Tab-separated table of C-alpha atoms and ligand atoms in Angstrom:
chain	number	residue	atom	x	y	z
A	766	UNK	CA	105.473	224.612	201.065
A	767	UNK	CA	107.446	227.747	201.891
A	768	UNK	CA	110.842	227.411	200.238
A	769	UNK	CA	113.887	229.168	201.672
A	770	UNK	CA	116.208	228.230	198.814
A	771	UNK	CA	115.926	227.674	195.091
A	772	UNK	CA	118.035	224.521	195.466
A	773	UNK	CA	115.407	222.938	197.767
A	774	UNK	CA	112.756	223.622	195.172
A	775	UNK	CA	114.942	222.145	192.425
A	776	UNK	CA	115.408	218.949	194.437
A	777	UNK	CA	111.677	218.675	195.164
A	778	UNK	CA	110.902	219.205	191.525
A	779	UNK	CA	113.269	216.401	190.578
A	780	UNK	CA	111.674	214.194	193.209
A	781	UNK	CA	108.268	214.999	191.769
A	782	UNK	CA	106.870	216.653	194.902
A	783	UNK	CA	106.990	220.304	193.824
A	784	UNK	CA	104.610	222.254	191.652
A	785	UNK	CA	106.793	223.682	188.845
A	786	UNK	CA	104.900	226.985	189.051
A	787	UNK	CA	105.286	227.399	192.830
A	788	UNK	CA	108.281	229.756	192.912
A	789	UNK	CA	107.155	231.745	189.922
A	790	UNK	CA	103.730	232.411	191.408
A	791	UNK	CA	105.355	233.358	194.691
A	792	UNK	CA	107.673	235.799	192.905
A	793	UNK	CA	104.871	237.462	190.965
A	794	UNK	CA	102.757	237.813	194.103
A	795	UNK	CA	105.591	239.233	196.194
A	796	UNK	CA	106.734	241.582	193.442
A	797	UNK	CA	103.207	243.010	193.200
A	798	UNK	CA	103.027	243.360	196.964
A	799	UNK	CA	106.495	244.702	197.753
A	800	UNK	CA	107.910	246.424	194.720
A	801	UNK	CA	105.773	249.565	194.885
A	802	UNK	CA	107.697	250.332	198.088
A	803	UNK	CA	111.106	248.870	197.275
A	804	UNK	CA	111.459	250.006	193.650
A	805	UNK	CA	113.768	247.057	193.051
A	806	UNK	CA	112.554	246.578	189.479
A	807	UNK	CA	112.626	248.984	186.553
A	808	UNK	CA	110.779	246.584	184.262
A	809	UNK	CA	108.709	243.583	185.286
A	810	UNK	CA	107.921	240.661	183.003
A	811	UNK	CA	104.863	238.993	184.499
A	812	UNK	CA	104.407	236.451	181.723
A	813	UNK	CA	104.034	232.801	182.675
A	814	UNK	CA	105.627	230.088	180.511
A	815	UNK	CA	103.080	227.689	179.139
A	816	UNK	CA	103.974	224.178	179.940
A	817	UNK	CA	106.741	223.967	182.519
A	818	UNK	CA	105.554	220.472	183.372
A	819	UNK	CA	106.583	219.143	180.002
A	820	UNK	CA	109.061	221.749	178.853
A	821	UNK	CA	111.844	221.720	181.371
A	822	UNK	CA	111.454	219.253	184.204
A	823	UNK	CA	114.936	217.920	183.555
A	824	UNK	CA	116.670	221.261	183.404
A	825	UNK	CA	118.328	222.529	186.521
A	826	UNK	CA	116.591	225.910	186.792
A	827	UNK	CA	113.161	224.765	185.659
A	828	UNK	CA	110.556	227.267	186.824
A	829	UNK	CA	113.034	229.251	188.935
A	830	UNK	CA	112.528	233.027	188.752
A	831	UNK	CA	115.676	235.095	188.217
A	832	UNK	CA	115.992	238.886	188.456
A	833	UNK	CA	118.519	240.489	186.112
A	834	UNK	CA	120.334	243.771	186.623
A	835	UNK	CA	119.207	246.251	184.021
A	836	UNK	CA	122.626	246.710	182.436
A	837	UNK	CA	122.505	243.135	181.067
A	838	UNK	CA	120.661	242.898	177.761
A	839	UNK	CA	117.527	240.797	177.390
A	840	UNK	CA	115.939	240.140	174.014
A	841	UNK	CA	112.557	241.897	173.655
A	842	UNK	CA	112.702	243.105	177.265
A	843	UNK	CA	113.568	246.768	177.840
A	844	UNK	CA	117.111	247.374	179.124
A	845	UNK	CA	117.700	250.884	180.454
A	846	UNK	CA	120.915	250.981	182.531
A	847	UNK	CA	118.710	253.170	184.762
A	848	UNK	CA	119.419	256.000	182.328
A	849	UNK	CA	117.174	258.331	180.328
A	850	UNK	CA	119.680	257.695	177.545
A	851	UNK	CA	118.391	254.120	177.149
A	852	UNK	CA	114.930	254.480	178.630
A	853	UNK	CA	113.185	252.983	175.580
A	854	UNK	CA	115.891	250.554	174.443
A	855	UNK	CA	114.573	247.080	173.689
A	856	UNK	CA	117.509	244.814	172.770
A	857	UNK	CA	117.371	242.457	169.810
A	858	UNK	CA	119.514	239.844	171.548
A	859	UNK	CA	120.257	238.449	175.002
A	860	UNK	CA	123.482	238.366	176.973
A	861	UNK	CA	125.159	234.958	177.104
A	862	UNK	CA	124.360	234.641	180.815
A	863	UNK	CA	120.674	235.278	180.108
A	864	UNK	CA	120.632	232.697	177.314
A	865	UNK	CA	122.171	230.180	179.672
A	866	UNK	CA	119.602	230.877	182.405
A	867	UNK	CA	116.730	230.568	179.960
A	868	UNK	CA	118.331	227.486	178.430
A	869	UNK	CA	118.428	225.902	181.884
A	870	UNK	CA	114.689	226.499	182.269
A	871	UNK	CA	114.939	229.669	184.399
A	872	UNK	CA	112.454	232.517	183.988
A	873	UNK	CA	113.589	236.162	183.866
A	874	UNK	CA	110.949	237.973	185.948
A	875	UNK	CA	112.274	241.480	185.571
A	876	UNK	CA	115.100	243.941	185.236
A	877	UNK	CA	116.468	245.408	188.414
A	878	UNK	CA	117.285	248.955	189.397
A	879	UNK	CA	120.877	250.203	189.615
A	880	UNK	CA	122.959	253.332	189.683
A	881	UNK	CA	122.916	254.916	186.225
A	882	UNK	CA	125.272	252.808	184.067
A	883	UNK	CA	126.333	251.078	187.325
A	884	UNK	CA	128.178	254.192	188.483
A	885	UNK	CA	127.700	254.548	192.201
A	886	UNK	CA	127.559	252.802	195.554
A	887	UNK	CA	124.089	253.653	196.840
A	888	UNK	CA	121.764	253.088	193.888
A	889	UNK	CA	120.803	256.740	194.109
A	890	UNK	CA	122.027	257.868	190.684
A	891	UNK	CA	119.258	255.853	188.990
A	892	UNK	CA	117.047	257.941	186.686
A	893	UNK	CA	114.128	255.817	187.925
A	894	UNK	CA	114.486	256.718	191.595
A	895	UNK	CA	116.475	254.661	194.079
A	896	UNK	CA	115.726	251.096	195.205
A	897	UNK	CA	115.143	250.847	198.944
A	898	UNK	CA	116.661	248.514	201.500
A	899	UNK	CA	114.025	246.033	202.711
A	900	UNK	CA	115.629	246.081	206.179
A	901	UNK	CA	114.922	249.792	206.537
A	902	UNK	CA	113.288	251.806	203.789
A	903	UNK	CA	115.403	254.870	204.585
A	904	UNK	CA	118.634	252.973	203.967
A	905	UNK	CA	120.325	252.387	200.662
A	906	UNK	CA	120.466	248.687	199.754
A	907	UNK	CA	123.976	249.387	198.472
A	908	UNK	CA	124.939	249.880	194.857
A	909	UNK	CA	125.254	249.673	192.128
A	910	UNK	CA	123.295	246.362	192.009
A	911	UNK	CA	120.740	247.909	194.373
A	912	UNK	CA	117.605	246.387	192.877
A	913	UNK	CA	119.002	242.858	192.635
A	914	UNK	CA	119.953	242.979	196.327
A	915	UNK	CA	116.573	244.382	197.379
A	916	UNK	CA	114.752	241.754	195.299
A	917	UNK	CA	116.675	238.880	196.903
A	918	UNK	CA	116.752	240.244	200.457
A	919	UNK	CA	112.997	240.859	200.470
A	920	UNK	CA	112.370	237.293	199.327
A	921	UNK	CA	110.772	238.208	195.990
A	922	UNK	CA	113.297	235.971	194.210
A	923	UNK	CA	116.080	233.682	195.363
A	924	UNK	CA	118.405	234.377	192.468
A	925	UNK	CA	119.583	237.552	190.820
A	926	UNK	CA	122.367	238.696	188.537
A	927	UNK	CA	124.485	241.696	189.361
A	928	UNK	CA	127.601	243.190	187.838
A	929	UNK	CA	130.686	244.144	189.795
A	930	UNK	CA	133.120	246.714	188.389
A	931	UNK	CA	134.289	247.941	191.770
A	932	UNK	CA	132.199	246.169	194.390
A	933	UNK	CA	128.695	246.533	192.970
A	934	UNK	CA	127.677	242.959	193.741
A	935	UNK	CA	129.430	242.645	197.070
A	936	UNK	CA	128.506	245.939	198.731
A	937	UNK	CA	124.736	245.532	198.223
A	938	UNK	CA	125.048	241.923	199.386
A	939	UNK	CA	126.736	243.154	202.578
A	940	UNK	CA	124.136	245.846	203.254
A	941	UNK	CA	121.138	243.572	202.761
A	942	UNK	CA	122.389	240.385	204.438
A	943	UNK	CA	122.722	238.224	201.338
A	944	UNK	CA	125.520	236.500	199.365
A	945	UNK	CA	127.315	237.921	196.343
A	946	UNK	CA	130.219	236.702	194.246
A	947	UNK	CA	132.503	238.670	191.938
A	948	UNK	CA	133.889	235.807	189.838
A	949	UNK	CA	137.491	235.453	188.680
A	950	UNK	CA	137.979	237.686	185.640
A	951	UNK	CA	137.033	235.693	182.549
A	952	UNK	CA	135.050	232.958	184.303
A	953	UNK	CA	131.684	234.482	183.340
A	954	UNK	CA	130.982	235.914	179.889
A	955	UNK	CA	130.540	239.671	179.642
A	956	UNK	CA	128.840	239.391	176.241
A	957	UNK	CA	125.692	241.514	176.557
A	958	UNK	CA	126.796	243.367	179.666
A	959	UNK	CA	126.633	247.073	178.823
A	960	UNK	CA	130.217	248.066	179.539
A	961	UNK	CA	131.260	250.507	182.217
A	962	UNK	CA	134.880	249.495	182.935
A	963	UNK	CA	135.538	246.348	180.938
A	964	UNK	CA	138.964	245.480	182.334
A	965	UNK	CA	137.501	245.421	185.847
A	966	UNK	CA	134.008	243.993	185.645
A	967	UNK	CA	132.294	240.645	185.804
A	968	UNK	CA	128.678	239.566	185.940
A	969	UNK	CA	128.037	237.481	189.038
A	970	UNK	CA	125.361	235.754	191.125
A	971	UNK	CA	123.514	237.213	194.120
A	972	UNK	CA	121.421	234.960	196.353
A	973	UNK	CA	120.174	234.486	199.896
A	974	UNK	CA	122.200	231.307	200.450
A	975	UNK	CA	125.585	229.941	199.400
A	976	UNK	CA	123.898	226.940	197.784
A	977	UNK	CA	121.815	229.156	195.536
A	978	UNK	CA	124.882	231.210	194.690
A	979	UNK	CA	126.601	228.016	193.511
A	980	UNK	CA	123.510	226.991	191.564
A	981	UNK	CA	123.367	230.235	189.604
A	982	UNK	CA	127.136	230.361	189.049
A	983	UNK	CA	127.127	226.794	187.695
A	984	UNK	CA	124.590	227.872	185.062
A	985	UNK	CA	126.213	231.131	183.906
A	986	UNK	CA	129.950	230.309	184.070
A	987	UNK	CA	132.205	228.899	181.380
A	988	UNK	CA	133.842	229.720	178.068
A	989	UNK	CA	132.006	231.890	175.573
A	990	UNK	CA	133.487	232.525	172.155
A	991	UNK	CA	131.596	235.831	171.956
A	992	UNK	CA	133.755	237.335	174.724
A	993	UNK	CA	137.446	237.557	173.856
A	994	UNK	CA	138.391	237.763	177.540
A	995	UNK	CA	136.484	234.584	178.392
A	996	UNK	CA	138.704	231.841	179.824
A	997	UNK	CA	138.982	228.479	178.100
A	998	UNK	CA	140.382	226.850	181.203
A	999	UNK	CA	138.065	227.200	184.133
A	1000	UNK	CA	136.479	225.431	187.071
A	1001	UNK	CA	134.614	222.158	186.523
A	1002	UNK	CA	130.919	222.937	186.326
A	1003	UNK	CA	130.028	219.716	188.181
A	1004	UNK	CA	132.104	220.829	191.121
A	1005	UNK	CA	130.216	224.086	191.416
A	1006	UNK	CA	126.871	222.379	190.926
A	1007	UNK	CA	127.677	219.842	193.620
A	1008	UNK	CA	128.231	222.672	196.141
A	1009	UNK	CA	124.606	223.602	195.537
A	1010	UNK	CA	123.264	220.181	196.452
A	1011	UNK	CA	125.487	218.768	199.182
A	1012	UNK	CA	126.005	219.411	202.891
A	1013	UNK	CA	129.087	221.351	204.022
A	1014	UNK	CA	132.283	219.379	204.422
A	1015	UNK	CA	133.284	219.242	208.105
A	1016	UNK	CA	136.970	219.882	207.381
A	1017	UNK	CA	136.448	223.122	205.445
A	1018	UNK	CA	138.279	225.317	207.967
A	1019	UNK	CA	141.127	223.092	209.063
A	1020	UNK	CA	144.479	224.042	207.592
A	1021	UNK	CA	143.000	227.194	206.130
A	1022	UNK	CA	145.194	230.286	206.340
A	1023	UNK	CA	143.909	233.821	205.981
A	1024	UNK	CA	145.517	237.241	205.761
A	1025	UNK	CA	144.049	240.386	207.291
A	1026	UNK	CA	145.315	243.711	205.936
A	1027	UNK	CA	145.733	246.079	208.844
A	1028	UNK	CA	145.023	249.294	206.918
A	1029	UNK	CA	141.599	248.003	205.908
A	1030	UNK	CA	140.403	247.294	209.443
A	1031	UNK	CA	141.966	250.434	210.859
A	1032	UNK	CA	140.496	252.678	208.207
A	1033	UNK	CA	139.796	256.056	209.846
A	1034	UNK	CA	136.356	256.332	208.261
A	1035	UNK	CA	135.022	252.953	209.329
A	1036	UNK	CA	132.260	252.520	211.929
A	1037	UNK	CA	133.423	251.105	215.228
A	1038	UNK	CA	130.630	248.566	215.530
A	1039	UNK	CA	131.363	247.072	212.104
A	1040	UNK	CA	135.049	246.587	212.932
A	1041	UNK	CA	134.250	245.151	216.354
A	1042	UNK	CA	131.908	242.627	214.737
A	1043	UNK	CA	134.587	241.764	212.172
A	1044	UNK	CA	137.098	240.854	214.897
A	1045	UNK	CA	134.421	238.961	216.768
A	1046	UNK	CA	133.691	236.840	213.675
A	1047	UNK	CA	137.402	236.247	213.200
A	1048	UNK	CA	137.816	235.099	216.800
A	1049	UNK	CA	135.022	232.668	216.313
A	1050	UNK	CA	136.643	231.317	213.147
A	1051	UNK	CA	140.040	230.943	214.725
A	1052	UNK	CA	138.482	228.913	217.534
A	1053	UNK	CA	137.133	226.658	214.766
A	1054	UNK	CA	140.534	226.079	213.165
A	1055	UNK	CA	141.231	229.030	210.881
A	1056	UNK	CA	144.653	230.592	211.293
A	1057	UNK	CA	145.231	234.163	210.298
A	1058	UNK	CA	148.015	236.687	210.092
A	1059	UNK	CA	147.675	240.481	210.233
A	1060	UNK	CA	149.949	242.310	207.781
A	1061	UNK	CA	150.505	245.914	206.819
A	1062	UNK	CA	150.021	246.887	203.160
A	1063	UNK	CA	149.650	250.674	202.958
A	1064	UNK	CA	149.221	250.657	199.166
A	1065	UNK	CA	145.629	249.400	199.610
A	1066	UNK	CA	144.655	252.890	200.742
A	1067	UNK	CA	145.439	254.053	197.208
A	1068	UNK	CA	143.254	251.372	195.650
A	1069	UNK	CA	140.123	253.558	195.303
A	1070	UNK	CA	142.029	256.331	193.495
A	1071	UNK	CA	143.702	253.772	191.238
A	1072	UNK	CA	140.359	252.173	190.526
A	1073	UNK	CA	138.534	255.407	189.742
A	1074	UNK	CA	141.167	256.698	187.317
A	1075	UNK	CA	140.968	253.437	185.362
A	1076	UNK	CA	137.184	253.069	185.648
A	1077	UNK	CA	136.482	256.651	184.551
A	1078	UNK	CA	138.887	256.315	181.611
A	1079	UNK	CA	137.226	253.140	180.389
A	1080	UNK	CA	133.784	254.665	180.996
A	1081	UNK	CA	134.546	257.778	178.971
A	1082	UNK	CA	135.444	255.612	176.020
A	1083	UNK	CA	132.579	253.110	176.484
A	1084	UNK	CA	129.950	255.819	176.791
A	1085	UNK	CA	131.170	257.831	173.796
A	1086	UNK	CA	128.791	255.844	171.579
A	1087	UNK	CA	125.643	257.277	173.171
A	1088	UNK	CA	124.841	260.403	171.215
A	1089	UNK	CA	121.493	259.532	169.730
A	1090	UNK	CA	122.885	258.618	166.338
A	1091	UNK	CA	123.445	254.868	166.443
A	1092	UNK	CA	122.997	254.446	170.188
A	1093	UNK	CA	120.884	256.249	172.742
A	1094	UNK	CA	117.774	258.387	172.737
A	1095	UNK	CA	117.627	260.971	169.955
A	1096	UNK	CA	116.170	264.229	171.253
A	1097	UNK	CA	117.356	266.375	168.401
A	1098	UNK	CA	118.047	265.467	164.773
A	1099	UNK	CA	120.642	266.659	162.281
A	1100	UNK	CA	118.045	268.304	160.051
A	1101	UNK	CA	117.085	270.500	162.966
A	1102	UNK	CA	120.408	271.753	164.286
A	1103	UNK	CA	124.187	271.774	164.030
A	1104	UNK	CA	126.306	268.764	164.921
A	1105	UNK	CA	127.462	270.375	168.182
A	1106	UNK	CA	123.920	271.139	169.250
A	1107	UNK	CA	122.654	267.659	168.394
A	1108	UNK	CA	125.542	266.004	170.166
A	1109	UNK	CA	125.371	268.055	173.342
A	1110	UNK	CA	121.570	268.032	173.532
A	1111	UNK	CA	121.402	264.271	173.182
A	1112	UNK	CA	124.252	263.672	175.599
A	1113	UNK	CA	122.557	266.021	178.031
A	1114	UNK	CA	120.329	263.042	178.865
A	1115	UNK	CA	123.070	261.558	181.037
A	1116	UNK	CA	122.725	262.232	184.742
A	1117	UNK	CA	125.119	264.360	186.727
A	1118	UNK	CA	127.324	261.551	188.061
A	1119	UNK	CA	127.723	259.929	184.640
A	1120	UNK	CA	128.677	263.266	183.090
A	1121	UNK	CA	131.177	263.903	185.853
A	1122	UNK	CA	132.844	260.544	185.221
A	1123	UNK	CA	132.952	260.955	181.426
A	1124	UNK	CA	134.546	264.385	181.798
A	1125	UNK	CA	137.128	263.215	184.334
A	1126	UNK	CA	137.872	260.093	182.283
A	1127	UNK	CA	138.417	262.142	179.124
A	1128	UNK	CA	140.613	264.509	181.095
A	1129	UNK	CA	142.946	261.855	182.529
A	1130	UNK	CA	143.304	260.289	179.072
A	1131	UNK	CA	144.144	263.549	177.365
A	1132	UNK	CA	147.579	264.472	176.035
A	1133	UNK	CA	149.737	265.964	178.751
A	1134	UNK	CA	147.761	264.359	181.564
A	1135	UNK	CA	147.901	260.754	180.403
A	1136	UNK	CA	151.268	260.097	182.026
A	1137	UNK	CA	150.379	262.046	185.118
A	1138	UNK	CA	147.228	260.034	185.860
A	1139	UNK	CA	146.410	257.114	183.590
A	1140	UNK	CA	149.882	255.562	183.271
A	1141	UNK	CA	150.417	256.057	186.971
A	1142	UNK	CA	147.159	254.276	187.768
A	1143	UNK	CA	148.169	251.342	185.572
A	1144	UNK	CA	151.465	251.086	187.466
A	1145	UNK	CA	149.657	251.213	190.803
A	1146	UNK	CA	147.300	248.515	189.570
A	1147	UNK	CA	150.257	246.290	188.699
A	1148	UNK	CA	151.801	246.898	192.091
A	1149	UNK	CA	148.575	246.093	193.942
A	1150	UNK	CA	148.104	242.937	191.925
A	1151	UNK	CA	151.637	241.735	192.668
A	1152	UNK	CA	151.233	242.436	196.383
A	1153	UNK	CA	147.940	240.536	196.549
A	1154	UNK	CA	149.445	237.596	194.679
A	1155	UNK	CA	152.293	237.590	197.154
A	1156	UNK	CA	149.891	237.487	200.119
A	1157	UNK	CA	147.905	234.740	198.424
A	1158	UNK	CA	150.987	232.621	197.879
A	1159	UNK	CA	151.340	232.415	201.668
A	1160	UNK	CA	147.653	232.143	202.554
A	1161	UNK	CA	144.448	230.963	200.930
A	1162	UNK	CA	142.358	234.061	201.528
A	1163	UNK	CA	142.378	237.738	202.301
A	1164	UNK	CA	139.614	238.550	204.782
A	1165	UNK	CA	138.084	242.011	205.243
A	1166	UNK	CA	134.806	243.329	206.587
A	1167	UNK	CA	132.047	243.074	203.943
A	1168	UNK	CA	131.443	246.726	204.705
A	1169	UNK	CA	133.408	248.734	207.243
A	1170	UNK	CA	130.486	251.152	207.539
A	1171	UNK	CA	126.820	250.678	208.375
A	1172	UNK	CA	124.354	250.888	205.481
A	1173	UNK	CA	124.220	254.564	204.495
A	1174	UNK	CA	120.945	256.494	204.258
A	1175	UNK	CA	119.443	257.181	200.839
A	1176	UNK	CA	119.941	260.906	201.330
A	1177	UNK	CA	123.692	260.505	201.925
A	1178	UNK	CA	125.698	263.134	200.029
A	1179	UNK	CA	127.730	261.156	197.464
A	1180	UNK	CA	130.215	263.980	197.018
A	1181	UNK	CA	131.421	263.192	200.554
A	1182	UNK	CA	133.985	260.540	199.692
A	1183	UNK	CA	135.218	259.648	203.181
A	1184	UNK	CA	132.822	256.777	203.947
A	1185	UNK	CA	132.708	255.740	200.313
A	1186	UNK	CA	136.487	255.339	200.111
A	1187	UNK	CA	136.410	253.172	203.218
A	1188	UNK	CA	133.762	251.006	201.567
A	1189	UNK	CA	135.565	250.816	198.212
A	1190	UNK	CA	139.098	250.067	199.430
A	1191	UNK	CA	138.694	246.342	200.195
A	1192	UNK	CA	136.245	245.686	197.367
A	1193	UNK	CA	138.092	247.217	194.410
A	1194	UNK	CA	141.187	245.130	195.201
A	1195	UNK	CA	139.478	242.145	193.579
A	1196	UNK	CA	138.574	244.109	190.447
A	1197	UNK	CA	142.033	245.605	190.028
A	1198	UNK	CA	143.603	242.156	190.315
A	1199	UNK	CA	140.977	239.984	188.591
A	1200	UNK	CA	140.771	237.768	191.687
A	1201	UNK	CA	137.484	236.183	192.830
A	1202	UNK	CA	135.803	237.608	195.920
A	1203	UNK	CA	132.705	236.793	197.926
A	1204	UNK	CA	130.598	238.635	200.500
A	1205	UNK	CA	128.427	236.642	202.893
A	1206	UNK	CA	126.544	237.322	206.119
A	1207	UNK	CA	127.861	236.186	209.498
A	1208	UNK	CA	125.303	237.760	211.811
A	1209	UNK	CA	123.163	240.724	212.725
A	1210	UNK	CA	123.334	243.582	215.191
A	1211	UNK	CA	119.704	244.536	215.327
A	1212	UNK	CA	118.723	245.034	211.726
A	1213	UNK	CA	122.244	245.776	210.559
A	1214	UNK	CA	123.706	242.828	208.680
A	1215	UNK	CA	127.333	241.931	209.413
A	1216	UNK	CA	129.218	240.500	206.455
A	1217	UNK	CA	132.630	239.060	205.726
A	1218	UNK	CA	134.450	239.610	202.462
A	1219	UNK	CA	136.965	237.042	201.234
A	1220	UNK	CA	139.303	237.445	198.271
A	1221	UNK	CA	140.673	234.148	196.993
A	1222	UNK	CA	143.301	232.879	194.581
A	1223	UNK	CA	142.542	233.078	190.873
A	1224	UNK	CA	139.871	230.508	189.941
A	1225	UNK	CA	139.187	229.504	193.535
A	1226	UNK	CA	135.585	230.689	193.183
A	1227	UNK	CA	134.289	227.231	194.082
A	1228	UNK	CA	136.351	227.186	197.273
A	1229	UNK	CA	135.009	230.607	198.274
A	1230	UNK	CA	131.406	229.459	197.930
A	1231	UNK	CA	132.150	226.186	199.709
A	1232	UNK	CA	133.652	228.173	202.564
A	1233	UNK	CA	130.740	230.608	202.754
A	1234	UNK	CA	128.388	227.641	202.849
A	1235	UNK	CA	130.216	225.943	205.700
A	1236	UNK	CA	130.535	229.122	207.743
A	1237	UNK	CA	126.963	230.291	207.349
A	1238	UNK	CA	125.325	226.879	207.744
A	1239	UNK	CA	127.515	225.281	210.402
A	1240	UNK	CA	129.187	228.033	212.399
A	1241	UNK	CA	127.284	231.285	212.293
A	1242	UNK	CA	123.878	229.813	211.429
A	1243	UNK	CA	122.839	233.135	210.026
A	1244	UNK	CA	119.237	234.183	209.674
A	1245	UNK	CA	118.035	235.240	206.236
A	1246	UNK	CA	117.065	238.883	205.826
A	1247	UNK	CA	113.419	238.013	205.242
A	1248	UNK	CA	113.441	236.136	208.559
A	1249	UNK	CA	114.809	239.213	210.376
A	1250	UNK	CA	112.397	241.667	208.787
B	1315	LIG	N1	131.362	252.278	193.655
B	1315	LIG	C1	131.868	251.773	192.415
B	1315	LIG	C2	131.745	252.836	191.344
B	1315	LIG	O1	130.999	253.754	191.554
B	1315	LIG	C3	131.128	250.533	192.059
B	1315	LIG	C4	130.713	250.401	190.646
B	1315	LIG	C5	130.417	249.012	190.190
B	1315	LIG	O2	130.946	248.021	190.692
B	1315	LIG	N2	129.626	248.946	189.131
B	1315	LIG	O3	132.381	252.798	190.346
């Protein structure tokens, strides 16, 4: 049987008609065949669990391979953050999300490529070379969860974990034609996620269908006492799990109100075809019962700047620990040289982009500049959050293009911020506000995937997945990337 979804396999396994090793063998075979080209994985774990038959038949992810972004720690499995700084780091414990996946019978098949410390949008700052987009090997798969997206879009695995500090799950999902969710802040534990910008980021699921997205979310979500920002009140796990195993509800769109922010679809640096396809999708949805209102909210154009000041500040503090003493690779020891030399030699292992961000973050936090930049960014963040809450008190969703630009080539110059700001503006809104947001495919123009991005009310993650399921299965009937390839 050729499975197109992990959830189908899970149902067959329950019904006794599936071989518990089927997906795992498929993953190992496809990883061996495709990864030399795609470079989606930094580390592969090809081990096969002994007795799936007896061990986990009753657990929901039994025998399901899962790829994990390499900034999420895995016990005894190397975790590099795609950095020379951590190139030999083998953690002594697993992130809560990983423990939950393994506890549910899932098998971690490898650690996926990313921008170094998740800093980037194209996957190209990785010290291990970039992951490639399976739709076109010259394109970036989007970043920073580049490897997770490439692994899912190429059909190596159905499920992957990403992290999203400022769009890193949703952009790669948009550029590879898959689904990605940035959960409500606090819904998924960050324990064991190597921090970049902790007030912004969440671990989240990436998958080639909405059902599989729900399946993985249902396993990883929920309170964790090891993360002080983890929510005690959250969404009922059964509800999320039921999205994975039921058909779409016919009334999903009726009575649904959406808001479109004018500045995001009129962004000067967007590509015409992507905006045209966005309006076309919206027309289709309004003929199916969705009502939407277009509003002007100029402050969203300042969202990337606001985001980067906060993200760099948090990064400069989070990455201060890597100097080769307690954390990080030690190139030079104290017996050999002065403290300054040891410190700067060891920290010289960071790549250019990471260094740039640490320096800028330290600068905006320094005395004299703090008020000029950091405090101002916090005020802007508050303003953006209030404005989004206001829009979401009148409507259920904010809809934007998944990406206003076509997938960028791997040799794109990342110091040219024009396209990147256009990409970031809609995505970082969800991180600045803590709101849940989903990216899902609605069609193709040639090999270019067209995606929608929906930001929902706090803790409406289940509704977002339910909606993506209904739209992709009933209305757009979207082809999977590995069917287009
Ligand atoms: N483009 C964003 C950045 O470079 C995305 C990062 C992320 O979400 N990890 O910060």
